[in-house]
Short mmCIF file of C-alpha atoms in Angstrom, two decimals:
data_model
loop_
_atom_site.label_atom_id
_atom_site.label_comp_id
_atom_site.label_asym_id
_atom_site.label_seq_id
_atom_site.Cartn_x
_atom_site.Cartn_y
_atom_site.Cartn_z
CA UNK A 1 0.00 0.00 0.00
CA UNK A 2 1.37 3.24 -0.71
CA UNK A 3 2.22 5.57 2.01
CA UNK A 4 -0.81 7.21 4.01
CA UNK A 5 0.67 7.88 7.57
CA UNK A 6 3.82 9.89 7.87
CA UNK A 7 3.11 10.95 11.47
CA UNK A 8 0.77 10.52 14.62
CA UNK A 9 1.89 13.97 15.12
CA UNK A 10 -0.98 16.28 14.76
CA UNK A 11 -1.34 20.62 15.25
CA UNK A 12 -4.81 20.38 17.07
CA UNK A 13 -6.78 17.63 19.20
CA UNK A 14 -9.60 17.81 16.09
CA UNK A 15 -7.17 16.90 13.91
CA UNK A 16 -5.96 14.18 16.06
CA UNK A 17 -9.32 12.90 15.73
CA UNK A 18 -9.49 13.33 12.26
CA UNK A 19 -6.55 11.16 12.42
CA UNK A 20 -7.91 8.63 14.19
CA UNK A 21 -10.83 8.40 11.70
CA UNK A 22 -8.06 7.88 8.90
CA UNK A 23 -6.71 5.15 11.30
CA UNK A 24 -9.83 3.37 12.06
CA UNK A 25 -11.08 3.51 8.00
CA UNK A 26 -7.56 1.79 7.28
CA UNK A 27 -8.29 -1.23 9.28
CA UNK A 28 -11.24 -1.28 6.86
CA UNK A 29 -9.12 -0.58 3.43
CA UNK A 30 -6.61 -3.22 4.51
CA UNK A 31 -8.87 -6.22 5.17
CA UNK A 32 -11.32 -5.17 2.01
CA UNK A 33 -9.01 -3.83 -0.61
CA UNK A 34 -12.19 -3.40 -3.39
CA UNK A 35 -13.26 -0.10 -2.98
CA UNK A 36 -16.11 -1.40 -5.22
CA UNK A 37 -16.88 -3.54 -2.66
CA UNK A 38 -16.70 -1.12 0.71
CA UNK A 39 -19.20 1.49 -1.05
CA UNK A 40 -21.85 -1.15 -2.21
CA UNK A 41 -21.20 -2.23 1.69
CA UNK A 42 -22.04 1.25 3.30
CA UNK A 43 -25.45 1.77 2.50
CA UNK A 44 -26.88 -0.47 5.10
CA UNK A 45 -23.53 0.09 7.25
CA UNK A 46 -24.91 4.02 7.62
CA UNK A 47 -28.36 3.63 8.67
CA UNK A 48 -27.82 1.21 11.45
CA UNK A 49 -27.32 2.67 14.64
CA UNK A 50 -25.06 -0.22 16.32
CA UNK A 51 -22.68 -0.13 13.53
CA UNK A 52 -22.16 3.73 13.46
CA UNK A 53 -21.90 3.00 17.60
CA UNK A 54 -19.07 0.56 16.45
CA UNK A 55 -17.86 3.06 14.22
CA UNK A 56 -17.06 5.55 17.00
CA UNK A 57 -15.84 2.54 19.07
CA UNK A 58 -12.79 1.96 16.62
CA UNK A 59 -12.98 5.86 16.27
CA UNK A 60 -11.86 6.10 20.04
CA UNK A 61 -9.53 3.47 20.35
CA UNK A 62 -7.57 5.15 17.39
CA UNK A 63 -7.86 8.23 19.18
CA UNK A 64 -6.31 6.98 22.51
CA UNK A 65 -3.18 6.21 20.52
CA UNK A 66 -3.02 9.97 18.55
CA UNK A 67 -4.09 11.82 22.05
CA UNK A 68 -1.12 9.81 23.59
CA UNK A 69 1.23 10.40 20.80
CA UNK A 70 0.09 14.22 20.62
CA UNK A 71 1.01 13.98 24.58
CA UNK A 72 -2.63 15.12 24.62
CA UNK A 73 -1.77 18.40 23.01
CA UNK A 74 -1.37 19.82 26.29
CA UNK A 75 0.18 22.99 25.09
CA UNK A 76 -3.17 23.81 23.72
CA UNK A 77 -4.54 24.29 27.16
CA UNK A 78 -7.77 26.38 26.47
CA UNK A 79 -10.87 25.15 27.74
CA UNK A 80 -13.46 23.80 26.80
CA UNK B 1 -16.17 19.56 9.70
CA UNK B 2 -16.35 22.83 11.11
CA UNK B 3 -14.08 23.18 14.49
CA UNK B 4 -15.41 21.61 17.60
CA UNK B 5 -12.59 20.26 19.59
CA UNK B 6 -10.42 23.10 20.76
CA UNK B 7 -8.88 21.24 23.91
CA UNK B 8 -9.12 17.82 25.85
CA UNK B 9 -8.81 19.92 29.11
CA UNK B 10 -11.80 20.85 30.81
CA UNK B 11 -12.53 22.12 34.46
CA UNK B 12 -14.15 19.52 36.27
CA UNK B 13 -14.41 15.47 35.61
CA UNK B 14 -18.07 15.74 34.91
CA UNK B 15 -17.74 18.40 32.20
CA UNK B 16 -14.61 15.88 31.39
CA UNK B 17 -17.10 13.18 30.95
CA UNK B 18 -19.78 15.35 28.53
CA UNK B 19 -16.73 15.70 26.24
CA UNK B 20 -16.20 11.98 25.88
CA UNK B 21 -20.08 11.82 25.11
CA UNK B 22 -19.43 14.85 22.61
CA UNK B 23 -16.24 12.69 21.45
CA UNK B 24 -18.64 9.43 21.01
CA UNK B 25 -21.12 11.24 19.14
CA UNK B 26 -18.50 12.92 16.76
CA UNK B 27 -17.66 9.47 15.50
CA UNK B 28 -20.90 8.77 14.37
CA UNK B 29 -21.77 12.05 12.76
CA UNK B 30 -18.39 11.55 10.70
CA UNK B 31 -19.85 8.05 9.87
CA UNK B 32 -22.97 9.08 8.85
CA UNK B 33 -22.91 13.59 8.15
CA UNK B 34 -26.74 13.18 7.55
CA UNK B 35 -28.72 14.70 10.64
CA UNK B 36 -32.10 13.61 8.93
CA UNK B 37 -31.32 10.03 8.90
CA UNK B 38 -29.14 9.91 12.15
CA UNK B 39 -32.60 11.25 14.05
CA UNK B 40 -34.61 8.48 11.95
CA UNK B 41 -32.29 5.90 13.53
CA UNK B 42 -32.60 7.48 17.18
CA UNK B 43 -35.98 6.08 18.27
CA UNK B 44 -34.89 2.29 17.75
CA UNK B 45 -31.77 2.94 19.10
CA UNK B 46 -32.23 4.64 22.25
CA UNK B 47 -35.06 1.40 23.44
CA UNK B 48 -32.84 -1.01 23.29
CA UNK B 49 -30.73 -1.90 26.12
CA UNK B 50 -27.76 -3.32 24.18
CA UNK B 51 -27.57 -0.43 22.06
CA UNK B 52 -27.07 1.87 25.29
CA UNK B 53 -24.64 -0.77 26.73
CA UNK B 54 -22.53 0.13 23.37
CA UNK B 55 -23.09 3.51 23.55
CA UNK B 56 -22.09 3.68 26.85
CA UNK B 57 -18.73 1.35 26.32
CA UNK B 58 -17.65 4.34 23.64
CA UNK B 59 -18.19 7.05 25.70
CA UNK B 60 -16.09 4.96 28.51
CA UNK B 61 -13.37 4.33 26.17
CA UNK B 62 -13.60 8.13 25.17
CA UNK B 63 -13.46 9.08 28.50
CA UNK B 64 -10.35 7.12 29.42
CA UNK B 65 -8.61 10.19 27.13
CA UNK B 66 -9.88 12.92 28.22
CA UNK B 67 -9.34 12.13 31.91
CA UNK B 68 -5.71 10.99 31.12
CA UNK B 69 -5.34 14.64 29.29
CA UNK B 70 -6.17 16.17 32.30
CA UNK B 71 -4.34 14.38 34.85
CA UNK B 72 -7.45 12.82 36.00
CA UNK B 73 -8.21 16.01 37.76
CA UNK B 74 -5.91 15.34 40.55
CA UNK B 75 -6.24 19.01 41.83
CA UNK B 76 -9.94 18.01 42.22
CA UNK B 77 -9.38 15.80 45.24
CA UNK B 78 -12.63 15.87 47.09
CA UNK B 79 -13.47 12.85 47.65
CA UNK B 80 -16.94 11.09 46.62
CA UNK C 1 -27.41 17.53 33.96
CA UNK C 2 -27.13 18.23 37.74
CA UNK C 3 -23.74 17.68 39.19
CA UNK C 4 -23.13 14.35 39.91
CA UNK C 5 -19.44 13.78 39.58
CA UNK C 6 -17.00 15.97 41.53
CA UNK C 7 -14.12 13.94 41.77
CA UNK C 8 -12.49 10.65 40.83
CA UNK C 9 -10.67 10.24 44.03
CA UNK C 10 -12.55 6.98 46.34
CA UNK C 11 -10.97 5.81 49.54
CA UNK C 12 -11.09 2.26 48.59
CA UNK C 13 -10.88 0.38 45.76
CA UNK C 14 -14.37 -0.96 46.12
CA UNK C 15 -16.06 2.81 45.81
CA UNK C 16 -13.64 3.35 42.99
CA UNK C 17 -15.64 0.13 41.92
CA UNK C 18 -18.83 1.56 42.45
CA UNK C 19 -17.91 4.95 41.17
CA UNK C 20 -17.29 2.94 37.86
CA UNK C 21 -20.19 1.42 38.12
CA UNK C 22 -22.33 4.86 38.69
CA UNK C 23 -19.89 6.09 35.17
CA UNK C 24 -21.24 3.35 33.11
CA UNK C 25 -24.82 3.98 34.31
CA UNK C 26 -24.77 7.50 33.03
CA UNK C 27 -23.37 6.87 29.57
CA UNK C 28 -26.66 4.93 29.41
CA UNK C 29 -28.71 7.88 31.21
CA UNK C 30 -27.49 10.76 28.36
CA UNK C 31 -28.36 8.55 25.86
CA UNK C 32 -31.64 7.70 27.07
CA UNK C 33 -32.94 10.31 29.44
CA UNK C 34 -36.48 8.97 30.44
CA UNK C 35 -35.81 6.89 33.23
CA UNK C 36 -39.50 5.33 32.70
CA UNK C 37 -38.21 4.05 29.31
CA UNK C 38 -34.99 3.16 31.25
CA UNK C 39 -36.98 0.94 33.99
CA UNK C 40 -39.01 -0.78 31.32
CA UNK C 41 -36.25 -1.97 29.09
CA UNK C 42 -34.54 -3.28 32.50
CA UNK C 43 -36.18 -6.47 33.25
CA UNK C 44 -34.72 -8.28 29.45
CA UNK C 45 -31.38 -6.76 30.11
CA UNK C 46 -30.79 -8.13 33.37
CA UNK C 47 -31.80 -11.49 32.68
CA UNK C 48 -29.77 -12.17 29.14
CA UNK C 49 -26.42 -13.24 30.06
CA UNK C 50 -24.54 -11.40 26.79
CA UNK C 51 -26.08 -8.37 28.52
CA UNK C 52 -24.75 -8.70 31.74
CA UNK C 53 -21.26 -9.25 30.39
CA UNK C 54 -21.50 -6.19 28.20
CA UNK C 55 -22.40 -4.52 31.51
CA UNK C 56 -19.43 -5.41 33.51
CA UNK C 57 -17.07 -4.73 30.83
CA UNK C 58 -18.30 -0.81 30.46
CA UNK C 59 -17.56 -1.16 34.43
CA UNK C 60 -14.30 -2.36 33.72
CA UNK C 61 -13.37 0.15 31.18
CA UNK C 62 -14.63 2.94 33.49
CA UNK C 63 -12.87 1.34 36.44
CA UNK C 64 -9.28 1.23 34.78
CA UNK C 65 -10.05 5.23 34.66
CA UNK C 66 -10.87 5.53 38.39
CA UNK C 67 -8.25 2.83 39.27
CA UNK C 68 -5.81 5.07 37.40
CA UNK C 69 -7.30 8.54 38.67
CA UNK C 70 -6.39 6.74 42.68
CA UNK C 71 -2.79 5.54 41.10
CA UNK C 72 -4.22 2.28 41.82
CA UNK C 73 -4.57 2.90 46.09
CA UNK C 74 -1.61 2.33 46.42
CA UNK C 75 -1.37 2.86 50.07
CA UNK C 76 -4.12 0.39 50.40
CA UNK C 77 -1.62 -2.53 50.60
CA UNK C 78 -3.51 -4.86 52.78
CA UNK C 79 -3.17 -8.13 50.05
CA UNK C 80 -6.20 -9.58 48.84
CA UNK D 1 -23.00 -4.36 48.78
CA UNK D 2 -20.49 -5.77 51.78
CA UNK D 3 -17.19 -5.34 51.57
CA UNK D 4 -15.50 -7.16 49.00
CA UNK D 5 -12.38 -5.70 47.51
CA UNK D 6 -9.99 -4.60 50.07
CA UNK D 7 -7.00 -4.40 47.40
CA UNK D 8 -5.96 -4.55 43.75
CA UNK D 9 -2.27 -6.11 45.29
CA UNK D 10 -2.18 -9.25 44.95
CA UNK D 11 0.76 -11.85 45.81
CA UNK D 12 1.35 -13.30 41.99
CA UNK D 13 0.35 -12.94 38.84
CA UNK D 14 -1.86 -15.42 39.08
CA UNK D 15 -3.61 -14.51 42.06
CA UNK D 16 -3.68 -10.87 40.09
CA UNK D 17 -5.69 -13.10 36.96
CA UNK D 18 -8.18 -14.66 39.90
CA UNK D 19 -8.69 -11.13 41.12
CA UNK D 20 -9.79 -9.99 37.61
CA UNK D 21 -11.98 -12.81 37.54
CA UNK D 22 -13.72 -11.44 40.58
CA UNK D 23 -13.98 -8.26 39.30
CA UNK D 24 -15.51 -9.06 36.42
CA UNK D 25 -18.12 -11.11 37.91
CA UNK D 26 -18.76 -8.37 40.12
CA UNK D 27 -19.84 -6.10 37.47
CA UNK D 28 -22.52 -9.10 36.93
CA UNK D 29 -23.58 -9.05 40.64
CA UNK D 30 -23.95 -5.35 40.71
CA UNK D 31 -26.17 -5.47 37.56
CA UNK D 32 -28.22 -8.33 38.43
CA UNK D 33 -28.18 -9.07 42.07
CA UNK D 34 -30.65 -12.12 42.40
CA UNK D 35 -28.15 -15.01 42.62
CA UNK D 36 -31.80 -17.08 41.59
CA UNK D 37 -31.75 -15.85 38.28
CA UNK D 38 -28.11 -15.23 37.66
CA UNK D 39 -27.70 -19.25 38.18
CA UNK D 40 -30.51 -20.05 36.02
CA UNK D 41 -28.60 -18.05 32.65
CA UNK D 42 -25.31 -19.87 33.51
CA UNK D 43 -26.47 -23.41 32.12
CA UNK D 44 -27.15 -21.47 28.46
CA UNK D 45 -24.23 -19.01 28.78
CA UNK D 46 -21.20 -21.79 29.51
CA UNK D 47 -22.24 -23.62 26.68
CA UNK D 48 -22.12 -20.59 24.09
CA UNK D 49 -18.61 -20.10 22.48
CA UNK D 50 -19.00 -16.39 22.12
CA UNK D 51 -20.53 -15.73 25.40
CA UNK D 52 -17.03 -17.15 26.89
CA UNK D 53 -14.98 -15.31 24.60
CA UNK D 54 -16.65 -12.15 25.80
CA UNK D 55 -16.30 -13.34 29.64
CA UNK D 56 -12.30 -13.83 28.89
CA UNK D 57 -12.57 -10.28 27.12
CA UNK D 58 -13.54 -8.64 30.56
CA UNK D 59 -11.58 -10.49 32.60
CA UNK D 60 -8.47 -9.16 30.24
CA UNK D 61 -9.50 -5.76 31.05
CA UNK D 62 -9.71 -6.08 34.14
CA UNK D 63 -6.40 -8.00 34.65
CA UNK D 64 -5.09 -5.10 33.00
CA UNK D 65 -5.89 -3.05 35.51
CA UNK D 66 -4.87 -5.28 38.45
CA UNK D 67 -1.51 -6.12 36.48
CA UNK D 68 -0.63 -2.42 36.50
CA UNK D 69 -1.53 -2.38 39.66
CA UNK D 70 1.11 -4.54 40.77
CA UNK D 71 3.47 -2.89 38.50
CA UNK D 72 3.20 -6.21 36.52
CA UNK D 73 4.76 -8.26 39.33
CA UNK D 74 7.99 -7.00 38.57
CA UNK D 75 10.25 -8.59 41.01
CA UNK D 76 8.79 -12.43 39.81
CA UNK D 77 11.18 -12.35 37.21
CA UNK D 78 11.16 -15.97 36.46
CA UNK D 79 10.80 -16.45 32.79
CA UNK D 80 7.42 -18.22 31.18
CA UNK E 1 -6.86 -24.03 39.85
CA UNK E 2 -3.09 -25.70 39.95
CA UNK E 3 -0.25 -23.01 39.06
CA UNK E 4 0.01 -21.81 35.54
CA UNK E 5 1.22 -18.25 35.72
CA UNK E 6 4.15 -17.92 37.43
CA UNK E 7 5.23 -13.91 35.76
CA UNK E 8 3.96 -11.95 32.86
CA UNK E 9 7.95 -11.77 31.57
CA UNK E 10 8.89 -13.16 28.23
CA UNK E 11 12.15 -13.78 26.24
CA UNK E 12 10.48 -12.47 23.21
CA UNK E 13 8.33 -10.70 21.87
CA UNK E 14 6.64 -13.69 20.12
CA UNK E 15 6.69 -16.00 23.59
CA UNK E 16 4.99 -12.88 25.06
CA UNK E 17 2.37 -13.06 22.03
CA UNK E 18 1.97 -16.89 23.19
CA UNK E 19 1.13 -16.33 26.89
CA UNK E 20 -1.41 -13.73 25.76
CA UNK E 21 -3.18 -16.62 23.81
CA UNK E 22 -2.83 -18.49 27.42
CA UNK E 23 -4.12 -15.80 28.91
CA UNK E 24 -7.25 -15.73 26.76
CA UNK E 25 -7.85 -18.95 26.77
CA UNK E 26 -7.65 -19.62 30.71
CA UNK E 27 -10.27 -16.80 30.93
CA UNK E 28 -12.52 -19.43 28.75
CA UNK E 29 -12.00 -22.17 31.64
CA UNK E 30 -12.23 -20.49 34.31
CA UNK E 31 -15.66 -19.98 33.13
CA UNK E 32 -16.49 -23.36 31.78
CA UNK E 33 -14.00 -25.63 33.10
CA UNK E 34 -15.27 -28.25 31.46
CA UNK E 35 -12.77 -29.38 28.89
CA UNK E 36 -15.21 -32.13 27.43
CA UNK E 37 -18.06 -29.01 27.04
CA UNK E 38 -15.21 -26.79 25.69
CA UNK E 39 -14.10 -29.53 22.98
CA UNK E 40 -17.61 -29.34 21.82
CA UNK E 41 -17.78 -26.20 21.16
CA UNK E 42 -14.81 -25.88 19.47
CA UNK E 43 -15.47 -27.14 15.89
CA UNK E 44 -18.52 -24.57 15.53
CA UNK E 45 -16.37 -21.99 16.81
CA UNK E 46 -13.64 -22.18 14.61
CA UNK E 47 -15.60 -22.19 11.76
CA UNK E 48 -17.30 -18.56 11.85
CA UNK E 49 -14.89 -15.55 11.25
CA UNK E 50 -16.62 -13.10 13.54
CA UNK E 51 -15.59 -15.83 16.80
CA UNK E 52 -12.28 -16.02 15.43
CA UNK E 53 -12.23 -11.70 15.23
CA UNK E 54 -13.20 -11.82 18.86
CA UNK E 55 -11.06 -14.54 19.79
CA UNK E 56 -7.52 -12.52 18.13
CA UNK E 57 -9.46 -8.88 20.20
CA UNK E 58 -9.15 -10.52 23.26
CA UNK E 59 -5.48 -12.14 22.31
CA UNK E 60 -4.88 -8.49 21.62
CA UNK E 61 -5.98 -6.85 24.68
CA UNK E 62 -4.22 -9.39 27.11
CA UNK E 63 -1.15 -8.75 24.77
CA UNK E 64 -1.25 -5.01 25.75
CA UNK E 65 -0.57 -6.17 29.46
CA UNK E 66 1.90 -8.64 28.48
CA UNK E 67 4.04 -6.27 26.19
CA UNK E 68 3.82 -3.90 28.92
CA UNK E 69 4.51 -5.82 31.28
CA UNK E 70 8.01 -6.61 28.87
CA UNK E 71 8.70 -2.67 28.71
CA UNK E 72 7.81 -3.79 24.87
CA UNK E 73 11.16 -5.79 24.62
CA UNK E 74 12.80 -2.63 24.48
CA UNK E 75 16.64 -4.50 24.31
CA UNK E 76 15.21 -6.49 21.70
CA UNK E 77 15.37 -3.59 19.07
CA UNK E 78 15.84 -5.75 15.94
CA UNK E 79 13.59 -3.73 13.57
CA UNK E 80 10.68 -5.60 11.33
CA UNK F 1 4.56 -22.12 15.35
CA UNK F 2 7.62 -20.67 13.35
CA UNK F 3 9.43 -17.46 14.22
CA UNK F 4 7.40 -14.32 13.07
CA UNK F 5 8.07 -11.24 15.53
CA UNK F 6 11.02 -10.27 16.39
CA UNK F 7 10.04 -7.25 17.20
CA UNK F 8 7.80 -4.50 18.02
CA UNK F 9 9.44 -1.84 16.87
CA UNK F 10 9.20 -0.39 13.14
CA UNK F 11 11.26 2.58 11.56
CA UNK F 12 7.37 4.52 10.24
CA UNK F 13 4.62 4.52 11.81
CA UNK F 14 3.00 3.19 8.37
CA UNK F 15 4.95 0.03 9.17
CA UNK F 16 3.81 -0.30 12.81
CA UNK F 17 0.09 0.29 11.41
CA UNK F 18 1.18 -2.70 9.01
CA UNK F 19 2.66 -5.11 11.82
CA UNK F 20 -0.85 -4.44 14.19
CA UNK F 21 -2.38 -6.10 11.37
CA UNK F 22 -0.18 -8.60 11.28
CA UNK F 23 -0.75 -9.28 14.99
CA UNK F 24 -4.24 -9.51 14.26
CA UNK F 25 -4.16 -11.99 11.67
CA UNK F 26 -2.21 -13.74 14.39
CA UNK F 27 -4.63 -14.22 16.64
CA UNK F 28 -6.77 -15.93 13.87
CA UNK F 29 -3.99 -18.16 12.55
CA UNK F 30 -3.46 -19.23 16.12
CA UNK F 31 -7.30 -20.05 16.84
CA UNK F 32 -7.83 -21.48 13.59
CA UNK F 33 -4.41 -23.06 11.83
CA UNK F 34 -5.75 -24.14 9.15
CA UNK F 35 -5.28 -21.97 6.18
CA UNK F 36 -7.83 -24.12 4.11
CA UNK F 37 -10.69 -23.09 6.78
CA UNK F 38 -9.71 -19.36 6.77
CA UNK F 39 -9.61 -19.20 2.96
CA UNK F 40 -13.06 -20.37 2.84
CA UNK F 41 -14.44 -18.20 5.30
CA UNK F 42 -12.78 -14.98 4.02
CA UNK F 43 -15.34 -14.26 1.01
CA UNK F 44 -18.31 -13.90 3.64
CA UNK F 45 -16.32 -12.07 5.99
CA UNK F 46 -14.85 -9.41 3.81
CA UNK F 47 -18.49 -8.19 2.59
CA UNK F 48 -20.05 -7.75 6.13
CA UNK F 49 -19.46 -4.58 7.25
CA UNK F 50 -19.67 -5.23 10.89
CA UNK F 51 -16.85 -8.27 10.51
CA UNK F 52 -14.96 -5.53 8.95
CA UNK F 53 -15.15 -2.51 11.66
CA UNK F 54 -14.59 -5.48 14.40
CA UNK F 55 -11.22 -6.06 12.04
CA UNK F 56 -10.77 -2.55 12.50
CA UNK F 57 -11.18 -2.70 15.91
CA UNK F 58 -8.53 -5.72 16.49
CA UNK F 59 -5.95 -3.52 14.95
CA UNK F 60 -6.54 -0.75 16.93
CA UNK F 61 -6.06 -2.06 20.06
CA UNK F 62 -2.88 -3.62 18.31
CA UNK F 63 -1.56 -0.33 17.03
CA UNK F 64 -2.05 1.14 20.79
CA UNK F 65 0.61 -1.57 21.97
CA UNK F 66 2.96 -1.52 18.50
CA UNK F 67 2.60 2.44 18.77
CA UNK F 68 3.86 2.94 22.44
CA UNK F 69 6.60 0.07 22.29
CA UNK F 70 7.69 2.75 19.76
CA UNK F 71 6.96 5.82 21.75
CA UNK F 72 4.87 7.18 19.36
CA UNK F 73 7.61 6.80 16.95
CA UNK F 74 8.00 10.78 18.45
CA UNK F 75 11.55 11.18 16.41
CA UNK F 76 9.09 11.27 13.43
CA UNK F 77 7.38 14.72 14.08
CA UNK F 78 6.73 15.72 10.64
CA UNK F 79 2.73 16.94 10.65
CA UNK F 80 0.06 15.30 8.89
#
């Protein structure tokens, strides 16, 4: 596979989870290489509510690595 | 996406824990952008008890960053 | 929501159990906010077994956060 | 609930394991507290291959909690 | 249960990878110890690809403690 | 089983992403060592998009352990 991931480094947390979006749709791309194949798959995929929930679940394990990585960009230290 | 994660730092663990449900939902309204059908999908959903389990497990994974970004609130140390 | 987490500090490891426990209940609370609805989907959920396992492993998700949060009581040496 | 979970130390690693056993039929106790009913599921749920997997699954998190909380057992150095 | 954990520390990184599949697997018998119910279940279990998913998740998650437990082998820095 | 991990650390984080996988396929090979069994169930598995997010999922919590026996691979701090 050509290259996709040059860094876990990220500027802002919302990029970090951006990131771990990327991340989590890779584990997808790698296991099903057919894109032909993933899109006729997402139809149903989007309009059930336990797989979007098991969506963000991969969503937030990938982000647990980034927000680590990013040393959970604490220099950006405004509130929320 | 328009910005909605400025920080992971917020002022108290329970405002801590409403970003992790913020951070749960996120990854299913980058799964699936449309609010029409992600309301049509709500009803269902939010009746059954496995479904809430899930939802519940994401935010708890979620949450596991955002406490870890803020030093699980150590300066917070009233006790239960 | 009224405030109902100040702190993640317990003085034992069993109310850091049963703050985890009180965690996981309230991912399932903002998701579903009627507790009436709440009550009536109880009595299937606490009597299917894949349930009850889903349950305790939100509680042990949310408990590695508390556990963490109390750098493990450490003080609390007494062995099991 | 009495008191049952004085300390995450435990002597060994494997006493740690047996400890996250505990724990993570705790989290079933909590959620359904009539020992009636919760024997009457266990004939169904032993015999189910995923319904173990997913028992093992919280007992891993949980030993990863109890294994950091004995720093891994660091000084039993013996090798596997 | 006789001993079978005597330390979470491995040689290699592999032999660590091998007492996480111990690890998953002795959370299976503790809850069915049974190893004529277990044998039973096996063939139908090894046969669907969503058991086997599970099965290498939980592999995974025990592996986490065990590489940690290894400071990830960090003497053994042989690259891929 | 013959020698396949030396190691856990990878010169890109690309190539760590690539070796989680690799530990997740593992975990299956392990469980189920026959290759004729896998082959057959793969076609099935690839088109369900819930097998495929719980794939996902495996190789996120991989990643998490490949990406901190790295450190985040933190020498690499070019930005996505």
């Amino acid at each position: 596979m050509k290259k996709w991931l040059k860094s876990l480094k990220t500027k802002t947390p919302q990029e970090g989870y951006e990131l771990a979006i990327t991340l989590s749709q890779k584990g997808v791309e790698y296991t099903q290489p057919s894109e032909a194949i993933r899109k006729k798959l997402r139809p149903k995929y989007a309009k059930d509510p336990d797989s979007l929930t098991a969506a963000s679940q991969v969503i937030a394990i990938n982000f647990q690595t980034v927000a680590a990585a990013n040393n959970y960009w604490k220099d950006h230290v405004k509130f929320q």
